[in-house]
Coordinates of C-alpha atoms and ligand atoms in Angstrom, one line a residue:
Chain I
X1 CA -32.3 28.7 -24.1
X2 CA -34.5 28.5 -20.7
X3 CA -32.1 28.4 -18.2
X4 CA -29.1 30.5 -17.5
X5 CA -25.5 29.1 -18.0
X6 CA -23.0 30.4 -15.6
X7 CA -19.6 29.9 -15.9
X8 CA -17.5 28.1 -13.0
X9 CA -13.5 28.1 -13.0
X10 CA -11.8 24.8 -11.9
X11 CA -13.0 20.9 -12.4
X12 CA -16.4 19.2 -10.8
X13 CA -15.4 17.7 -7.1
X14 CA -17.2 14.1 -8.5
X15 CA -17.6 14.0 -12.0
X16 CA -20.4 12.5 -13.3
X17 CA -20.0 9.4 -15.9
X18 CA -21.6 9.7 -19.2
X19 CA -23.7 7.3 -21.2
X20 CA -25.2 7.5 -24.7
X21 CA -28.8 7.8 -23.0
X22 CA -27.5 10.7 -20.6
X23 CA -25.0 12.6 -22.8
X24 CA -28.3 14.5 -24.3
X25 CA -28.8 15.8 -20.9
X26 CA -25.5 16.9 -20.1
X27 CA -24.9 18.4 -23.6
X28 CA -28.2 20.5 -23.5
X29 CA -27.3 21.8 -20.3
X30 CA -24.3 23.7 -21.8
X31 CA -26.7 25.3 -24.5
X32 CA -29.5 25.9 -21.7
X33 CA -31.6 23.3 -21.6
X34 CA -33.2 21.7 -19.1
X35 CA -34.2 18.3 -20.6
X36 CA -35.3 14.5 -19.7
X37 CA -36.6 11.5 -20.7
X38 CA -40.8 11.2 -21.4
X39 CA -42.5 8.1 -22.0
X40 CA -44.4 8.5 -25.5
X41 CA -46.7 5.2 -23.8
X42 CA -47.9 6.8 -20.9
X43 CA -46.7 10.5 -20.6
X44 CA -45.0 10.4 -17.3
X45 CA -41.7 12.1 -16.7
X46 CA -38.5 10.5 -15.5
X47 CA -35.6 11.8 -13.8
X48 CA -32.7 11.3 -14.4
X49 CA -33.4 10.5 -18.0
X50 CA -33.8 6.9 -18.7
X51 CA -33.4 4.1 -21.5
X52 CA -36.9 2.6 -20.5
X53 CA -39.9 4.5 -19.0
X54 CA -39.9 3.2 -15.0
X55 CA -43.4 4.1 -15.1
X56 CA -45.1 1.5 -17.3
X57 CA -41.2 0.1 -19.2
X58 CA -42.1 1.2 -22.6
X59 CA -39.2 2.0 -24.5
X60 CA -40.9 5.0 -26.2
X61 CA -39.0 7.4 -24.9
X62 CA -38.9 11.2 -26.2
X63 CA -36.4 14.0 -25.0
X64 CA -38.7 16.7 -23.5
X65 CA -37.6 20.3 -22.3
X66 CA -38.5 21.3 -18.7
X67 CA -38.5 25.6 -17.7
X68 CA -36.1 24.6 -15.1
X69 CA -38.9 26.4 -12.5
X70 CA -40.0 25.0 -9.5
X71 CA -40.2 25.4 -5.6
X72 CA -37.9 24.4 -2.5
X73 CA -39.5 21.6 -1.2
X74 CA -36.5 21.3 1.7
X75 CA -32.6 21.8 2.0
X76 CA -29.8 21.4 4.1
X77 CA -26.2 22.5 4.8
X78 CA -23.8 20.3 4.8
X79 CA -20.6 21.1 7.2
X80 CA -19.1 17.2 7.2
X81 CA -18.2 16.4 3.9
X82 CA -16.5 13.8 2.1
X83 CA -13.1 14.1 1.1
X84 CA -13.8 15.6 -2.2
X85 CA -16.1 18.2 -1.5
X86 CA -13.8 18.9 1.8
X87 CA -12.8 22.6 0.2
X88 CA -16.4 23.6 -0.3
X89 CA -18.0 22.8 3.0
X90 CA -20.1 24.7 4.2
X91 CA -22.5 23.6 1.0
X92 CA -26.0 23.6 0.3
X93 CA -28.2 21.5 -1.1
X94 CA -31.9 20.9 -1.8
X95 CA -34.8 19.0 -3.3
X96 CA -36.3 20.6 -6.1
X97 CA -40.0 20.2 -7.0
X98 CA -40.4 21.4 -10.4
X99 CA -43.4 23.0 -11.8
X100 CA -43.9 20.2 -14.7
X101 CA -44.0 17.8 -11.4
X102 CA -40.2 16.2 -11.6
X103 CA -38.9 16.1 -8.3
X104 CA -34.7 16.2 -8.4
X105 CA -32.2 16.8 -6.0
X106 CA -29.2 19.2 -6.2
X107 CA -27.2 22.0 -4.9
X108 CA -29.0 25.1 -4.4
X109 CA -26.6 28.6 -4.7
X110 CA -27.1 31.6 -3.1
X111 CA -26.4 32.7 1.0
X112 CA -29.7 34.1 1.7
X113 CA -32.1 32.1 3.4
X114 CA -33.8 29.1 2.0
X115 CA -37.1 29.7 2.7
X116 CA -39.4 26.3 2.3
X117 CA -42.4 26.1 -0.7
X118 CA -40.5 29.4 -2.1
X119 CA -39.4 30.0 -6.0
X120 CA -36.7 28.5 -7.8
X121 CA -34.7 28.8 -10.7
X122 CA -32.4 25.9 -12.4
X123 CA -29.2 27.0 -13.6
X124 CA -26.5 25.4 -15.8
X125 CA -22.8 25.4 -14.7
X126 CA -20.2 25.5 -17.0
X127 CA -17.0 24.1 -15.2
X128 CA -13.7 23.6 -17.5
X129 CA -14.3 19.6 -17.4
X130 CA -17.9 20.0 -18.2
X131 CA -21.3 20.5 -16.6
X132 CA -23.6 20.1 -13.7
X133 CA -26.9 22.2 -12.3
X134 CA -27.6 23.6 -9.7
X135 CA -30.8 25.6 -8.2
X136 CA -30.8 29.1 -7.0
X137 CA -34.1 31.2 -5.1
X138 CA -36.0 33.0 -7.7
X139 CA -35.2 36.6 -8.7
X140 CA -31.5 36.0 -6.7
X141 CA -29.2 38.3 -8.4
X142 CA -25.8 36.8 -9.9
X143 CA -23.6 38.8 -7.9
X144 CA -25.0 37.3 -4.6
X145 CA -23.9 33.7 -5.4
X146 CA -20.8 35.0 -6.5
X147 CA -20.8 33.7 -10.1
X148 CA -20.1 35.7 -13.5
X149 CA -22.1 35.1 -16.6
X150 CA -20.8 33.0 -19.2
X151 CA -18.6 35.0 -21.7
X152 CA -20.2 35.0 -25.4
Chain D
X1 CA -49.6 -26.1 12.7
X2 CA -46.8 -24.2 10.9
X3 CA -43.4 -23.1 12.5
X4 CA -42.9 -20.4 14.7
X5 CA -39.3 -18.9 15.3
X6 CA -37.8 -17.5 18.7
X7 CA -34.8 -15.7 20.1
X8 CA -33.6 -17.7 22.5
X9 CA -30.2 -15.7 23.1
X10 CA -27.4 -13.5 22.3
X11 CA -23.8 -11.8 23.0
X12 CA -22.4 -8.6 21.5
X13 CA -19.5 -6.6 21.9
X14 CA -19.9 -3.2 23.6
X15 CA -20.1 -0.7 20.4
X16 CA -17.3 1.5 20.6
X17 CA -13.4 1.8 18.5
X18 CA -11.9 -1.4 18.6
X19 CA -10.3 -1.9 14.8
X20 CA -7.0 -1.3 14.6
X21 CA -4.7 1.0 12.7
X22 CA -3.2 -1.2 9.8
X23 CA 0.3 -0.7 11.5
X24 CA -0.5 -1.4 15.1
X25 CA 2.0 -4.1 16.0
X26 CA -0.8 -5.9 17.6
X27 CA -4.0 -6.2 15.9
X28 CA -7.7 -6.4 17.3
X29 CA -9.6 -9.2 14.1
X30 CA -12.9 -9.6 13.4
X31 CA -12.9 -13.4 12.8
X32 CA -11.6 -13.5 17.2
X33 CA -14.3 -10.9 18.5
X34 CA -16.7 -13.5 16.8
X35 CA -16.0 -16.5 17.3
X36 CA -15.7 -15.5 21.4
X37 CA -19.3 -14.3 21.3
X38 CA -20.3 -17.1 19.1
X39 CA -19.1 -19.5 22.4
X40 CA -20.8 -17.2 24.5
X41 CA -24.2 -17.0 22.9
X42 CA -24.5 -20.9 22.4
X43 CA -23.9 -21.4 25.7
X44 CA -25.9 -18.9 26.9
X45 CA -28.9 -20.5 24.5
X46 CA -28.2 -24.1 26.2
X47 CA -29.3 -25.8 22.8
X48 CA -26.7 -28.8 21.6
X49 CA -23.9 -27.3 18.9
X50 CA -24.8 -29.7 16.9
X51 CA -28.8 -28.8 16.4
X52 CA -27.1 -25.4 14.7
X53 CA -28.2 -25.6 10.9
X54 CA -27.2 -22.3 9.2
X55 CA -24.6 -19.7 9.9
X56 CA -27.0 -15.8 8.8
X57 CA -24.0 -13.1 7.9
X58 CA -24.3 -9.9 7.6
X59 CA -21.3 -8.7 5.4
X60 CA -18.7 -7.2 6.9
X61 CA -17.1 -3.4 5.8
X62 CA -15.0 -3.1 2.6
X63 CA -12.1 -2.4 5.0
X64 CA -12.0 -6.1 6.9
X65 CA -9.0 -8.1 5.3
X66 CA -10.5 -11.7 5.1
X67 CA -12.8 -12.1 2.5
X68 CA -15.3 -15.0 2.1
X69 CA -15.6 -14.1 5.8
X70 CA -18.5 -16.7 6.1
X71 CA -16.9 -19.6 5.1
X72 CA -13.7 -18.6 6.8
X73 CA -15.8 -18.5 10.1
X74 CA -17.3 -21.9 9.3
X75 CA -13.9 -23.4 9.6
X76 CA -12.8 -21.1 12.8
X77 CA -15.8 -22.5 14.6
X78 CA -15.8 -26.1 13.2
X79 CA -19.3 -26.0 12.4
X80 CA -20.8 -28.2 9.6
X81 CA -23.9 -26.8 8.1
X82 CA -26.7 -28.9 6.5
X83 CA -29.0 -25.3 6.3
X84 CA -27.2 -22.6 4.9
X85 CA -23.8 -20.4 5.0
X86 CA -24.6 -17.2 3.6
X87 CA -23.1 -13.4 3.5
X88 CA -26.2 -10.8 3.6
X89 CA -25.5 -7.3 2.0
X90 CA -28.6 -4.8 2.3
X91 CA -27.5 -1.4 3.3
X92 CA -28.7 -0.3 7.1
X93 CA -31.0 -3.5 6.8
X94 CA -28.0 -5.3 6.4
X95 CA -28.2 -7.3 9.3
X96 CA -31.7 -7.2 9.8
X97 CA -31.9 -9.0 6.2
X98 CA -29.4 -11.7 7.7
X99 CA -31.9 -12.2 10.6
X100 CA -34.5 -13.1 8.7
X101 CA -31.9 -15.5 6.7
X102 CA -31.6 -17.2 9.8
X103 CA -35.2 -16.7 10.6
X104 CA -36.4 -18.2 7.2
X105 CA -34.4 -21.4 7.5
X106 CA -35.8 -22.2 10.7
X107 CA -39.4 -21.4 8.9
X108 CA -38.6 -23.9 5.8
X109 CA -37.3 -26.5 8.1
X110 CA -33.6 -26.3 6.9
X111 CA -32.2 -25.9 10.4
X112 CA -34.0 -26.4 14.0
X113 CA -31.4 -23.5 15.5
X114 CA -29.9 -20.7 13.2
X115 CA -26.9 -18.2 14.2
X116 CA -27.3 -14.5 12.5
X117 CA -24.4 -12.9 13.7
X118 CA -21.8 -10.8 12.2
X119 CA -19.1 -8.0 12.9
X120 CA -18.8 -4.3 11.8
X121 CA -15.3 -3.0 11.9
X122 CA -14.8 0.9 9.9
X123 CA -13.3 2.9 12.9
X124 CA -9.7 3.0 12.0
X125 CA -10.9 4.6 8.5
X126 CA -11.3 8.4 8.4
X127 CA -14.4 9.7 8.3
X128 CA -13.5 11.8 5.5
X129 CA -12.4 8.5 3.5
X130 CA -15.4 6.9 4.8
X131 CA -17.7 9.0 3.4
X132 CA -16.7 8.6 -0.2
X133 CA -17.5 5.3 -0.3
X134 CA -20.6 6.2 2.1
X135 CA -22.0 9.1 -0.2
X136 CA -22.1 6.8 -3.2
X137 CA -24.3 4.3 -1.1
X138 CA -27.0 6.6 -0.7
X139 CA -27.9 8.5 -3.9
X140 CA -27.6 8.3 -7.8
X141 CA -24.0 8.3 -8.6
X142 CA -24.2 10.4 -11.6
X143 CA -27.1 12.6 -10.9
X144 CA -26.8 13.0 -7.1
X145 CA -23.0 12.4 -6.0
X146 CA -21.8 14.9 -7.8
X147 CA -23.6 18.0 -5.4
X148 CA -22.0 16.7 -2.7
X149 CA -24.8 14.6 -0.8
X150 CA -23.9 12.4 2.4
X151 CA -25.9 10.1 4.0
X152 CA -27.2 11.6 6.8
X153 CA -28.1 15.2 4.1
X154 CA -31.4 13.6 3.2
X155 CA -32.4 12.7 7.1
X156 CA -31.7 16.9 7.7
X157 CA -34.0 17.4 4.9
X158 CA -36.7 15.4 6.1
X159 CA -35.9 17.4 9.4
X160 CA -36.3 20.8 7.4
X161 CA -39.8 20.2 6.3
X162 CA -40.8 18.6 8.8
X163 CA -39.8 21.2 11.2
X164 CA -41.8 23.7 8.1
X165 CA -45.1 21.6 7.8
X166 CA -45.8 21.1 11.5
X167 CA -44.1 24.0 13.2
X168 CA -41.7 22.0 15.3
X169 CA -38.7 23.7 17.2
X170 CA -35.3 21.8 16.8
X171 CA -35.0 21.9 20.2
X172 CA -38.1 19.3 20.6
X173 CA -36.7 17.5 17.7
X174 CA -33.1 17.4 19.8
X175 CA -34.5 16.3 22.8
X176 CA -34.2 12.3 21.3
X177 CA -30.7 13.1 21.8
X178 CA -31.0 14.2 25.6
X179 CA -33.5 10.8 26.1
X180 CA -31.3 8.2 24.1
X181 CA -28.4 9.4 26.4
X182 CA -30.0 9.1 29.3
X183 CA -31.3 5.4 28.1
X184 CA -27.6 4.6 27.1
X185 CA -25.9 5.5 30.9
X186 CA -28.0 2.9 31.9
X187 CA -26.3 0.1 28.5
X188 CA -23.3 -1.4 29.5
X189 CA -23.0 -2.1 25.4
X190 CA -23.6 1.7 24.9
X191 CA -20.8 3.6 22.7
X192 CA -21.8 6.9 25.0
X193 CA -22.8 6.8 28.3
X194 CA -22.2 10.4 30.0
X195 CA -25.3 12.2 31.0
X196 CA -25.5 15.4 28.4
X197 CA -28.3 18.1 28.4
X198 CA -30.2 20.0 25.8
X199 CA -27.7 23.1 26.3
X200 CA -25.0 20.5 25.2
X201 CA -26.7 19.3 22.3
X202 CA -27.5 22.4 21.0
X203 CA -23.9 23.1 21.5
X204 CA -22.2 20.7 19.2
X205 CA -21.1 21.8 15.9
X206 CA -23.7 21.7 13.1
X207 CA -22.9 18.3 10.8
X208 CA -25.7 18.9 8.7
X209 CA -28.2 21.7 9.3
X210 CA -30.2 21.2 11.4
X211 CA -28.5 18.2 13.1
X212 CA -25.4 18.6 15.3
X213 CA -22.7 16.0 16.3
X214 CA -24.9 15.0 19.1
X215 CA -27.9 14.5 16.7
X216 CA -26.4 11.9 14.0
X217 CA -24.7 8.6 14.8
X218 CA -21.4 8.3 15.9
X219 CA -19.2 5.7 13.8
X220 CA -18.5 2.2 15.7
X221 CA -17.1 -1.4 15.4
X222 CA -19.7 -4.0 16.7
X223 CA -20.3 -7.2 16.9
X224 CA -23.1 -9.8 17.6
X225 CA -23.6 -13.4 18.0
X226 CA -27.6 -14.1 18.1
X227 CA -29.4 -17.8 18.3
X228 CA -32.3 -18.4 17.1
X229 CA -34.4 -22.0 17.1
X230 CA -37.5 -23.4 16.6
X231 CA -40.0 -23.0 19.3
X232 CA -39.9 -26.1 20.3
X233 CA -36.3 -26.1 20.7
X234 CA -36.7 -22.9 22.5
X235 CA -39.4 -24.2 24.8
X236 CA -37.3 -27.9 25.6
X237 CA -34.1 -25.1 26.7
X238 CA -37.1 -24.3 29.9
X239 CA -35.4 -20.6 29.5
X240 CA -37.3 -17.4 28.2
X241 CA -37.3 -16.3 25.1
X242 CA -38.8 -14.4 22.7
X243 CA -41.3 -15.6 20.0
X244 CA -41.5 -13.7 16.2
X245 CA -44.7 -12.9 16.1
X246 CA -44.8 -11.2 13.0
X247 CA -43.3 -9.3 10.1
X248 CA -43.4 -7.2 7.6
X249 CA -41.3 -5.6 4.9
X250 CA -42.0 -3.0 2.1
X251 CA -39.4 -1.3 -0.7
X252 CA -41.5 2.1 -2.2
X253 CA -39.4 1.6 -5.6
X254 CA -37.3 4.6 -4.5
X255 CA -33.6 5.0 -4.1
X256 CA -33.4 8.0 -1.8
X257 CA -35.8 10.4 -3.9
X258 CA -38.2 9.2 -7.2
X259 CA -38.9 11.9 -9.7
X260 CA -42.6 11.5 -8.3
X261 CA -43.0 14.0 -5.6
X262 CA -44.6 12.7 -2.6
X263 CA -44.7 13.5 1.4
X264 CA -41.3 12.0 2.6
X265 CA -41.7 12.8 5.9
X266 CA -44.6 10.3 6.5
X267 CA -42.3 7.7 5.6
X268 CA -44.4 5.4 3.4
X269 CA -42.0 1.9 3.8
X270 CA -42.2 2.3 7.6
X271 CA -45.6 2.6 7.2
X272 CA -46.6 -0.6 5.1
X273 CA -44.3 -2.7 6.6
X274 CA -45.7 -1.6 10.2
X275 CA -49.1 -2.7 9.5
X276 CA -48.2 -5.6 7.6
X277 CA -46.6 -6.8 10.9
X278 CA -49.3 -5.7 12.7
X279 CA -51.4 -7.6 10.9
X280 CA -49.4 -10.7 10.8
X281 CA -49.3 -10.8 15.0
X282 CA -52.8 -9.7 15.3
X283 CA -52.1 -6.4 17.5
X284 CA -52.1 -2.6 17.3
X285 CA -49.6 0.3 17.9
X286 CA -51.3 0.6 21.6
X287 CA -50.7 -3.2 22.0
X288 CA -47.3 -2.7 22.3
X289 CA -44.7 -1.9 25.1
X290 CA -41.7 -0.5 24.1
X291 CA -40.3 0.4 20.4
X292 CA -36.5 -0.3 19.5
X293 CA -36.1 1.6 16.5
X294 CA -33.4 2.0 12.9
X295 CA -33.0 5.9 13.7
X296 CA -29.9 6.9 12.7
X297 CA -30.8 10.7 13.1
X298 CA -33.1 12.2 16.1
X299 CA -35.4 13.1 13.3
X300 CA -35.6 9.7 12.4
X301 CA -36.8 8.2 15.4
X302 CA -39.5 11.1 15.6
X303 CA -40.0 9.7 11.8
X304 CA -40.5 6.1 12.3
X305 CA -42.3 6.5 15.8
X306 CA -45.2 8.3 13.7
X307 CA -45.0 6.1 10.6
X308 CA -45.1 2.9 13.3
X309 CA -48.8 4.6 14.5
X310 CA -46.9 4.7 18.1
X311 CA -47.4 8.6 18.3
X312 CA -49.4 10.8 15.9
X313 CA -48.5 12.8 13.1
X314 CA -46.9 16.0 13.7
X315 CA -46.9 15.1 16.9
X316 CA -43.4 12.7 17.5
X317 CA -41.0 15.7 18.4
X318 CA -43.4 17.4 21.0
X319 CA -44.0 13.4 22.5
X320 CA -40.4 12.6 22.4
X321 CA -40.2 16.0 24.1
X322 CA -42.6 15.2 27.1
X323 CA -41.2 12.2 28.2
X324 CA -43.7 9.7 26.4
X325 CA -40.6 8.0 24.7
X326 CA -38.7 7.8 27.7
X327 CA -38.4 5.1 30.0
X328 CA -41.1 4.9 32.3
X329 CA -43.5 6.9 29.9
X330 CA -45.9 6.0 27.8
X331 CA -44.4 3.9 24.9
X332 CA -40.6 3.7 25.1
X333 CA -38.1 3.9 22.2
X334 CA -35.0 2.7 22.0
X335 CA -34.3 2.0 25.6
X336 CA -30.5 1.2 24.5
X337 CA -30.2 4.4 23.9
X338 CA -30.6 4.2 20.1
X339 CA -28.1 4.8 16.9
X340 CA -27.1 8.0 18.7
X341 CA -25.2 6.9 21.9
X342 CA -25.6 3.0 21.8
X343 CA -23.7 3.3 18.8
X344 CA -23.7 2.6 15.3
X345 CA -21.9 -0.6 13.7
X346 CA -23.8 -0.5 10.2
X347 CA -24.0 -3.3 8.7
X348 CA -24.7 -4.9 12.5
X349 CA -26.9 -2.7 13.9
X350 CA -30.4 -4.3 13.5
X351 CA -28.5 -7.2 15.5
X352 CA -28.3 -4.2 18.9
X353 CA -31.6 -3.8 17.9
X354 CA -32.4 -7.8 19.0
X355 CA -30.4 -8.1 21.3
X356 CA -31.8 -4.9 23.8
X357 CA -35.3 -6.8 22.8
X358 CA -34.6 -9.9 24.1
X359 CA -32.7 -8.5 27.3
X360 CA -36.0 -6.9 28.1
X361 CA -38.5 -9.4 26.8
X362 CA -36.5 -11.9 28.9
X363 CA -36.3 -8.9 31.9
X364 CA -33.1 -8.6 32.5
X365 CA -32.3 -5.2 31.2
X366 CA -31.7 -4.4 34.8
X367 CA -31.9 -0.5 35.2
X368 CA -33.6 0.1 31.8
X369 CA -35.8 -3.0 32.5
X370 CA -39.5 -1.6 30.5
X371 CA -41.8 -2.9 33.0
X372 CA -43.6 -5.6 32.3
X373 CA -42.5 -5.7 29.0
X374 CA -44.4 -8.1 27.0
X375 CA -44.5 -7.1 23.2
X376 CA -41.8 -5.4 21.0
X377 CA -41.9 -3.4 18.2
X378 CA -38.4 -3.2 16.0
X379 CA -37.7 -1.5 12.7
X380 CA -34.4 -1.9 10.5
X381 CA -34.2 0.5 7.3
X382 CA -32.7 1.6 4.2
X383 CA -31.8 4.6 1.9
X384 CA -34.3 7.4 3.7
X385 CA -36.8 4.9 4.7
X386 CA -37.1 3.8 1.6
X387 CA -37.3 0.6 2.7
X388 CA -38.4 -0.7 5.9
X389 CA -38.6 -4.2 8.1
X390 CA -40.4 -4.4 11.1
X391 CA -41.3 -6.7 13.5
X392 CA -43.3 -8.0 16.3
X393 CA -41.7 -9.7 19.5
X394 CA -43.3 -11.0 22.7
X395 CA -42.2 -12.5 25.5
X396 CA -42.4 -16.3 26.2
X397 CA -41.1 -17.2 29.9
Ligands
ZN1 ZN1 -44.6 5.0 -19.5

């Protein structure tokens, strides 16, 4: 396990769907991994994980397990949100750079400030309809985001 | 000698709420708004009904009623078609797409005059409604959706790093707003046309750090009726016009954000397609007069302006900031008063974009008249600039 699984109450806003290429992902994410799709051909990463390699389309593709460490390349808070994230707003989110060279884009915890080029840390969620990620500045502790680690 | 393509005229509806609630007694339709600015524009053009070869939709919003909108206009208006009749779906390009349509049927001799027109109703739909159909235009639906992303998130990013890499104050970045607005009071089609300062921009509540209300683009119905012939047909109406002189489009491969990590504030699409169409008129960025921009956000414009070569990089915010954008400065942008306060009609907004170019190529943009204007730059756009369109206009009179 490389990256931390926290434990969320309630269901996602906007599930994600699942498909027999992506349910790896999500399943790994709930034992903590962080994990996508390489191409055997050429090397190159994708994100999310996919059934051919965008890169050069081979369909050598190998599951490969990232640290989940990276930096903030930028971020936002969103105050006008769509209907279903209405009861979160104010929310943040970011674009991740990660140190393996995947860029991704998700919701980054924490209130502190999100300080551009600094640290990061992927985390797992565990809601009770299944998972997502999220990011979270480097060294933040647990209490400041207001999440409990996940019992056993 | 091959073909070459010219606006020759246009009518739109002032950008602002005009759909409907579904139980209003007495409804405003899309099909009436356009067909009354179709009569407008063809007379306006002076070319013979009957030269008209293709009908260049964009689509309209999910929420209008009549389907097969295009064909159903066909009929309203009477017009046979030997060109083409054709719905054109591409995002913010949307109508910009349907232009060149139009544009390209004219070039393959299908059609010696082309309409590209279309109508944009979505204001009698919440905003909160809106955007969950909005949010899932403008991401990964599984693997970006889900955190909550809207549309106009990834334009504040681009206006977080940009504001981190070059050491650029919001306030220069807000002072688009303060400009467009001032460009708009002078657009009788302009959504917003009150005079506001940078005390009242910075005032609005926060939408999307670091952009307030006045910073992003209202939402708006719209709706344009656009001619477009062959030159010669253009040149026999003994009215001005304006003549394509080039164009150029690029797609990066990237929906949003690739897992490639790259510098998306120098918006790559923008420029690719800018020097394609640079290339394809023969000019430069200091060749041209005025700019009329696809900015949805303030950030945008400073974006595109530096993408476009028109100001240099790092240094879009800080010339927006000193006038050079303005009217009367160096290189105006957006004289309608951009996405911001000349409103936003989605799927029709390239169309505004034509139509403030050929008011002032054809100088009669009265107050806001660029002087001398003689070439145009214009840029449509999708995603985060993931894809751009640009062309190059100049004045025939
Ligand atoms: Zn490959």
């Amino acid at each position: 396990m490389t990256i931390e699984v926290l434990s969320r109450p309630g269901r996602r806003p906007y599930p994600p769907r699942v498909t027999a290429t992506t349910a790896p992902f999500w399943e790994g994410l709930l034992e903590g991994r962080f994990q996508t799709t390489r191409c055997d051909d050429c090397g190159r990463f994708s994100f999310p994980p996919k059934v051919i390699c965008p890169h050069c389309w081979s369909r050598r593709i190998l599951w490969h397990e990232l640290s989940g460490n990276g930096r903030l390349y930028s971020s936002t808070t969103i105050h006008a949100a769509p209907a279903s994230f209405r009861q979160e707003a104010p929310y943040r989110v970011a674009i991740v750079d990660l140190e393996e060279g995947v860029r991704l884009a998700t919701r980054l915890l924490g209130g502190g400030p999100a300080t551009l080029d600094s640290p990061v840390r992927l985390v797992a969620l565990s809601y009770d309809d299944g998972p997502l990620f999220a990011a979270r500045p480097d060294g933040g502790c647990i209490a400041s985001v207001g999440l409990a680690p996940r019992p056993g | 000698m091959s073909r070459r393509v010219a606006l020759v005229a246009a009518a739109a509806l002032p950008c602002g709420k005009w759909q409907t609630p579904a139980d209003a007694a007495l409804q405003v339709l899309e099909h009436e708004v356009l067909a009354s600015l179709v009569a407008d524009a063809v007379a306006e053009a002076g070319i013979d009904r009957r030269d008209i070869g293709s009908l260049a939709f964009a689509q309209c919003r999910p929420y209008t009623l009549q389907k097969y909108f295009a064909t159903f206009m066909a009929h309203y208006l009477r017009l046979p078609c030997t060109g083409t009749v054709s719905e054109t779906l591409g995002n913010g390009m949307t109508a910009g797409l349907a232009f060149e349509r139009a544009v390209d049927d004219i070039l393959l001799g299908r059609a010696k005059v082309a309409l590209a027109l279309g109508v944009n109703f979505e204001t009698a739909t919440s905003a909160a409604e809106h955007m969950m159909s909005s949010m899932r235009a403008t991401g990964d639906v599984d693997f970006q959706v889900p955190f909550g992303f809207t549309p106009i998130a990834w334009y504040a990013m681009d206006a977080a790093r940009y504001m981190h890499e070059y050491g650029v104050s919001r306030e220069a970045i807000a002072s688009v707003a303060v400009k467009n607005r001032r460009h708009a009071s002078l657009n009788p089609l302009a959504q917003f046309r009150k005079l506001i300062t940078m005390e009242d921009v910075l005032a609005q509540p926060m939408i999307v750090e670091p952009l307030g209300l006045f910073e992003v683009p209202p939402r708006s119905d719209g709706a344009v009726c656009l001619v477009l012939a062959e030159e010669e047909v253009a040149r026999a109406t003994g009215r001005p016009y304006a003549l394509i002189r080039g164009r150029g489009f690029y797609h990066e491969g990237a929906h949003q954000i690739s897992e490639v990590p790259n510098d998306m504030t120098a918006l790559a699409a923008a420029q690719r397609s800018g020097q394609a169409a640079y290339a394809a008129a023969g000019v430069g960025p200091s060749d041209i007069d005025f700019a009329e921009v696809y900015a949805p956000c303030t950030i945008v414009e400073v974006l595109v302006s530096e993408a476009l070569g028109l100001m240099p990089r790092g240094r879009g915010a800080h010339g927006a900031a000193e006038s050079e954008t303005s009217l009367g400065g160096r290189i105006p942008i957006c004289t309608s008063g951009g996405l911001q306060s000349r409103g936003h009609p989605a799927y029709v907004t390239p169309f505004y974009t034509f139509v403030e170019v050929l008011e002032q190529l054809q100088g009669r943009a009265g107050e806001r008249q660029v002087r001398d204007a003689r070439l145009a730059l214009t840029s449509a756009e999708l995603g985060n600039y993931n894809a751009a369109l640009v062309h190059v206009l100049e004045a025939v009179r």
